[in-house]
C-alpha positions as MATLAB code, in Angstrom:
seq = 'MTVVSGSLKVLLPGETEWQWFEAGSVFNVPDHSEFHLQVGEPSSYLCCYLKENGRIAAIFFQGFAV';
ca = [
      61.598   -2.252  277.070;
      63.245    0.401  278.954;
      61.994    4.353  278.059;
      65.364    6.137  278.802;
      64.502    9.846  277.378;
      61.248   11.588  276.143;
      57.869    9.700  275.633;
      56.808    6.651  273.118;
      53.471    5.855  271.650;
      53.336    1.892  271.567;
      51.038   -0.219  269.851;
      52.039   -3.340  271.513;
      51.210   -7.093  269.123;
      48.038   -8.186  269.449;
      46.487   -4.459  270.646;
      44.147   -2.409  269.411;
      44.731    0.335  271.334;
      47.885    2.909  271.232;
      49.740    3.457  274.652;
      51.719    6.348  276.182;
      55.110    5.449  277.980;
      56.884    8.130  279.616;
      61.108    7.685  280.565;
      61.509    5.301  282.902;
      58.219    3.609  282.269;
      58.205   -0.375  280.803;
      56.942   -1.921  278.775;
      56.963   -5.320  277.106;
      57.054   -7.317  273.615;
      57.062  -11.367  273.537;
      59.658  -13.142  271.293;
      58.787  -13.171  267.562;
      56.967  -10.237  267.765;
      56.631   -7.303  265.862;
      55.528   -3.725  267.727;
      54.761   -0.251  267.050;
      56.380    3.369  267.263;
      55.252    6.988  267.454;
      57.751    9.599  268.281;
      56.450   13.391  269.178;
      59.589   14.569  271.023;
      63.549   13.141  271.107;
      63.168   10.146  272.864;
      64.895    6.593  273.607;
      64.263    3.627  274.724;
      66.411    0.639  275.798;
      65.468   -2.917  275.125;
      67.187   -6.574  276.294;
      67.029   -9.632  274.997;
      66.996  -12.156  277.664;
      67.258  -16.259  276.891;
      64.845  -18.605  278.439;
      66.676  -19.130  281.632;
      66.385  -14.880  282.187;
      69.575  -13.632  281.918;
      70.796  -11.058  279.648;
      71.283  -11.933  275.339;
      71.995   -8.736  274.559;
      71.216   -5.032  274.760;
      69.969   -2.848  272.353;
      69.635    1.331  272.671;
      68.046    2.980  270.181;
      67.459    7.434  270.221;
      65.295    9.283  268.266;
      65.373   12.615  267.170;
      62.270   14.306  265.921;
];
Protein backbone atom coordinates (compact mmCIF):
# COMPACT_ATOMS: atom_id res chain seq x y z
CA MET A 1 0.00 0.00 0.00
CA THR A 2 1.24 3.50 -0.80
CA VAL A 3 -0.19 6.47 1.08
CA VAL A 4 -0.93 9.04 -1.65
CA SER A 5 -2.23 11.93 0.46
CA GLY A 6 -2.89 12.71 4.10
CA SER A 7 -1.89 10.13 6.70
CA LEU A 8 -3.20 6.81 7.96
CA LYS A 9 -2.96 5.14 11.33
CA VAL A 10 -2.68 1.42 10.53
CA LEU A 11 -2.95 -1.76 12.57
CA LEU A 12 -1.20 -4.43 10.52
CA PRO A 13 -1.97 -8.16 10.78
CA GLY A 14 -0.34 -9.78 13.81
CA GLU A 15 0.65 -6.43 15.33
CA THR A 16 -0.64 -4.90 18.57
CA GLU A 17 0.71 -1.37 18.01
CA TRP A 18 -0.85 1.11 15.59
CA GLN A 19 1.61 2.77 13.17
CA TRP A 20 1.38 6.15 11.41
CA PHE A 21 2.08 6.33 7.67
CA GLU A 22 2.38 9.73 6.00
CA ALA A 23 1.93 10.58 2.30
CA GLY A 24 4.66 8.89 0.24
CA SER A 25 5.21 6.02 2.69
CA VAL A 26 4.58 2.36 1.92
CA PHE A 27 3.36 -0.58 4.02
CA ASN A 28 2.76 -4.22 3.11
CA VAL A 29 -0.18 -6.46 3.97
CA PRO A 30 0.19 -10.23 3.50
CA ASP A 31 -2.15 -12.21 1.23
CA HIS A 32 -5.48 -13.32 2.69
CA SER A 33 -5.27 -11.02 5.71
CA GLU A 34 -6.90 -7.82 6.87
CA PHE A 35 -5.70 -4.58 8.32
CA HIS A 36 -7.43 -1.73 10.14
CA LEU A 37 -7.26 2.01 9.46
CA GLN A 38 -7.93 5.15 11.44
CA VAL A 39 -8.21 8.32 9.38
CA GLY A 40 -8.11 11.78 10.94
CA GLU A 41 -7.84 13.91 7.80
CA PRO A 42 -8.73 13.59 4.10
CA SER A 43 -6.44 10.78 2.92
CA SER A 44 -6.00 8.26 0.12
CA TYR A 45 -3.97 5.16 -0.56
CA LEU A 46 -3.07 3.04 -3.57
CA CYS A 47 -3.15 -0.75 -3.31
CA CYS A 48 -1.40 -3.01 -5.83
CA TYR A 49 -2.27 -6.70 -5.74
CA LEU A 50 0.72 -8.70 -6.93
CA LYS A 51 0.77 -12.15 -8.47
CA GLU A 52 3.31 -14.72 -7.27
CA ASN A 53 5.61 -13.74 -10.15
CA GLY A 54 5.62 -10.14 -8.92
CA ARG A 55 3.49 -8.76 -11.74
CA ILE A 56 0.61 -6.45 -10.88
CA ALA A 57 -2.74 -8.25 -10.94
CA ALA A 58 -4.95 -5.32 -9.92
CA ILE A 59 -4.72 -1.74 -8.68
CA PHE A 60 -7.16 -0.24 -6.21
CA PHE A 61 -7.34 3.41 -5.14
CA GLN A 62 -9.24 4.40 -2.00
CA GLY A 63 -9.92 7.93 -0.78
CA PHE A 64 -11.31 8.95 2.59
CA ALA A 65 -12.97 12.17 3.67
CA VAL A 66 -13.30 13.06 7.34
